[in-house]
Amino acid sequence: MIAECQSERASREPKRTVPSIHDVAYIRDFVSEIRYETDIDELIDRFIETHQARSTACLCSMGNAERWRLDRITGPASVVEQATALRTGRSYNQLRISDRPCNARQYTDIPESSPQRSLVSDYFENLGHCD
């Protein structure tokens, strides 16, 4: 009788959808390294010249037409100020990697700013085909 009750209860329990420790074999981790040449990207040059400066980006794609991007820029005050100004300038195009335009509407905000740290938020909508 006890075995029958346990069997009935197990069949009614919802299936687990959250990965467990046993699913680790299916999770992949990778590291890539990108090397930049100087005098090609003015913003990247700031980070090459000042090793204490960092920029960490988080991108969230919402289908083919929308994208959010957050950049945290940290380091010496002069580099943070220059990098934030370059990063938010209209001439800096962070979406494409070729000469083909993306034709997106972009909204930029700086929700957090201090001498040694800034947070830049971008929202892109109506993205065309971007490389």
mmCIF file of C-alpha atoms in Angstrom:
data_model
loop_
_atom_site.group_PDB
_atom_site.id
_atom_site.type_symbol
_atom_site.label_atom_id
_atom_site.label_comp_id
_atom_site.label_asym_id
_atom_site.label_seq_id
_atom_site.Cartn_x
_atom_site.Cartn_y
_atom_site.Cartn_z
ATOM 1 C CA MET A 1 0.000 0.000 0.000
ATOM 2 C CA ILE A 2 2.792 2.462 0.826
ATOM 3 C CA ALA A 3 4.531 1.776 -2.489
ATOM 4 C CA GLU A 4 1.288 2.459 -4.383
ATOM 5 C CA CYS A 5 0.812 5.848 -2.638
ATOM 6 C CA GLN A 6 4.367 6.909 -3.350
ATOM 7 C CA SER A 7 3.996 5.867 -6.961
ATOM 8 C CA GLU A 8 0.784 7.894 -7.379
ATOM 9 C CA ARG A 9 2.332 10.971 -5.755
ATOM 10 C CA ALA A 10 5.450 10.778 -7.945
ATOM 11 C CA SER A 11 3.354 10.684 -11.103
ATOM 12 C CA ARG A 12 1.472 13.850 -10.060
ATOM 13 C CA GLU A 13 4.560 15.875 -9.134
ATOM 14 C CA PRO A 14 5.583 18.473 -11.744
ATOM 15 C CA LYS A 15 8.651 17.718 -13.782
ATOM 16 C CA ARG A 16 11.757 19.608 -12.800
ATOM 17 C CA THR A 17 12.773 22.284 -15.335
ATOM 18 C CA VAL A 18 15.619 23.915 -13.411
ATOM 19 C CA PRO A 19 19.044 22.358 -14.096
ATOM 20 C CA SER A 20 20.459 20.377 -11.202
ATOM 21 C CA ILE A 21 24.034 19.544 -10.313
ATOM 22 C CA HIS A 22 23.612 16.388 -12.409
ATOM 23 C CA ASP A 23 23.032 18.501 -15.548
ATOM 24 C CA VAL A 24 26.456 20.168 -15.329
ATOM 25 C CA ALA A 25 27.772 18.003 -18.150
ATOM 26 C CA TYR A 26 25.540 19.981 -20.516
ATOM 27 C CA ILE A 27 26.795 23.428 -19.476
ATOM 28 C CA ARG A 28 29.650 24.781 -21.558
ATOM 29 C CA ASP A 29 32.074 27.477 -20.535
ATOM 30 C CA PHE A 30 34.411 29.222 -22.925
ATOM 31 C CA VAL A 31 36.889 32.057 -22.848
ATOM 32 C CA SER A 32 37.901 34.105 -25.826
ATOM 33 C CA GLU A 33 40.529 36.758 -26.235
ATOM 34 C CA ILE A 34 40.299 39.687 -28.615
ATOM 35 C CA ARG A 35 43.410 41.634 -29.500
ATOM 36 C CA TYR A 36 43.065 45.193 -30.740
ATOM 37 C CA GLU A 37 45.414 47.284 -32.781
ATOM 38 C CA THR A 38 45.937 50.887 -31.699
ATOM 39 C CA ASP A 39 44.660 53.885 -33.680
ATOM 40 C CA ILE A 40 41.587 52.041 -35.012
ATOM 41 C CA ASP A 41 39.064 52.652 -32.221
ATOM 42 C CA GLU A 42 39.531 55.745 -30.065
ATOM 43 C CA LEU A 43 37.574 54.276 -27.142
ATOM 44 C CA ILE A 44 39.513 51.001 -27.094
ATOM 45 C CA ASP A 45 42.760 52.995 -27.275
ATOM 46 C CA ARG A 46 41.900 54.556 -23.877
ATOM 47 C CA PHE A 47 41.791 51.096 -22.312
ATOM 48 C CA ILE A 48 44.954 49.934 -24.090
ATOM 49 C CA GLU A 49 46.843 52.996 -22.834
ATOM 50 C CA THR A 50 45.568 52.711 -19.240
ATOM 51 C CA HIS A 51 45.657 49.179 -17.859
ATOM 52 C CA GLN A 52 43.804 50.201 -14.679
ATOM 53 C CA ALA A 53 40.746 51.182 -16.747
ATOM 54 C CA ARG A 54 38.056 48.608 -17.495
ATOM 55 C CA SER A 55 34.773 48.406 -19.313
ATOM 56 C CA THR A 56 32.363 45.561 -18.688
ATOM 57 C CA ALA A 57 29.378 45.231 -21.000
ATOM 58 C CA CYS A 58 26.142 43.310 -20.718
ATOM 59 C CA LEU A 59 24.018 42.969 -23.842
ATOM 60 C CA CYS A 60 20.462 41.696 -24.017
ATOM 61 C CA SER A 61 18.943 41.011 -27.402
ATOM 62 C CA MET A 62 15.165 41.001 -27.556
ATOM 63 C CA GLY A 63 14.585 39.429 -30.925
ATOM 64 C CA ASN A 64 15.945 40.901 -34.122
ATOM 65 C CA ALA A 65 14.603 44.411 -33.583
ATOM 66 C CA GLU A 66 15.568 45.472 -30.044
ATOM 67 C CA ARG A 67 18.654 45.423 -27.854
ATOM 68 C CA TRP A 68 19.718 46.726 -24.437
ATOM 69 C CA ARG A 69 23.325 47.378 -23.514
ATOM 70 C CA LEU A 70 24.862 48.339 -20.170
ATOM 71 C CA ASP A 71 28.505 49.361 -19.853
ATOM 72 C CA ARG A 72 30.273 49.877 -16.534
ATOM 73 C CA ILE A 73 33.426 51.921 -17.032
ATOM 74 C CA THR A 74 35.918 52.054 -14.159
ATOM 75 C CA GLY A 75 39.421 53.409 -13.671
ATOM 76 C CA PRO A 76 41.255 56.702 -13.210
ATOM 77 C CA ALA A 77 38.942 59.712 -13.304
ATOM 78 C CA SER A 78 40.386 61.205 -16.510
ATOM 79 C CA VAL A 79 39.979 57.932 -18.443
ATOM 80 C CA VAL A 80 36.453 57.310 -17.122
ATOM 81 C CA GLU A 81 35.446 60.817 -18.185
ATOM 82 C CA GLN A 82 37.000 60.469 -21.663
ATOM 83 C CA ALA A 83 35.663 56.934 -22.221
ATOM 84 C CA THR A 84 32.151 57.893 -21.104
ATOM 85 C CA ALA A 85 32.154 60.917 -23.409
ATOM 86 C CA LEU A 86 33.364 58.799 -26.346
ATOM 87 C CA ARG A 87 30.961 55.973 -25.543
ATOM 88 C CA THR A 88 27.930 58.290 -25.445
ATOM 89 C CA GLY A 89 28.974 60.411 -28.437
ATOM 90 C CA ARG A 90 26.884 60.128 -31.591
ATOM 91 C CA SER A 91 29.944 59.385 -33.739
ATOM 92 C CA TYR A 92 30.779 56.175 -31.842
ATOM 93 C CA ASN A 93 28.950 53.209 -33.354
ATOM 94 C CA GLN A 94 28.980 50.246 -31.010
ATOM 95 C CA LEU A 95 26.563 47.996 -32.892
ATOM 96 C CA ARG A 96 28.317 47.207 -36.100
ATOM 97 C CA ILE A 97 31.592 45.583 -37.002
ATOM 98 C CA SER A 98 31.513 46.482 -40.705
ATOM 99 C CA ASP A 99 30.756 49.553 -42.805
ATOM 100 C CA ARG A 100 27.127 48.521 -43.333
ATOM 101 C CA PRO A 101 24.809 50.740 -41.219
ATOM 102 C CA CYS A 102 22.330 49.247 -38.743
ATOM 103 C CA ASN A 103 19.731 52.033 -39.054
ATOM 104 C CA ALA A 104 18.608 51.778 -35.434
ATOM 105 C CA ARG A 105 17.067 54.348 -33.136
ATOM 106 C CA GLN A 106 19.258 54.667 -30.070
ATOM 107 C CA TYR A 107 18.455 56.051 -26.626
ATOM 108 C CA THR A 108 21.406 56.587 -24.271
ATOM 109 C CA ASP A 109 21.428 57.444 -20.585
ATOM 110 C CA ILE A 110 24.052 57.642 -17.830
ATOM 111 C CA PRO A 111 22.177 56.431 -14.728
ATOM 112 C CA GLU A 112 25.310 56.370 -12.563
ATOM 113 C CA SER A 113 28.352 58.607 -12.651
ATOM 114 C CA SER A 114 31.234 59.307 -10.284
ATOM 115 C CA PRO A 115 34.852 60.302 -10.901
ATOM 116 C CA GLN A 116 36.102 56.701 -11.095
ATOM 117 C CA ARG A 117 33.005 54.882 -12.361
ATOM 118 C CA SER A 118 30.138 55.353 -14.772
ATOM 119 C CA LEU A 119 27.263 53.247 -16.007
ATOM 120 C CA VAL A 120 26.047 53.827 -19.561
ATOM 121 C CA SER A 121 22.709 52.421 -20.662
ATOM 122 C CA ASP A 122 21.606 52.105 -24.289
ATOM 123 C CA TYR A 123 18.372 50.947 -25.814
ATOM 124 C CA PHE A 124 18.222 50.258 -29.553
ATOM 125 C CA GLU A 125 15.000 49.770 -31.458
ATOM 126 C CA ASN A 126 14.058 49.164 -35.076
ATOM 127 C CA LEU A 127 17.375 47.515 -35.783
ATOM 128 C CA GLY A 128 18.037 46.830 -39.419
ATOM 129 C CA HIS A 129 20.377 44.060 -40.436
ATOM 130 C CA CYS A 130 23.598 44.571 -38.469
ATOM 131 C CA ASP A 131 26.911 42.816 -38.920
#
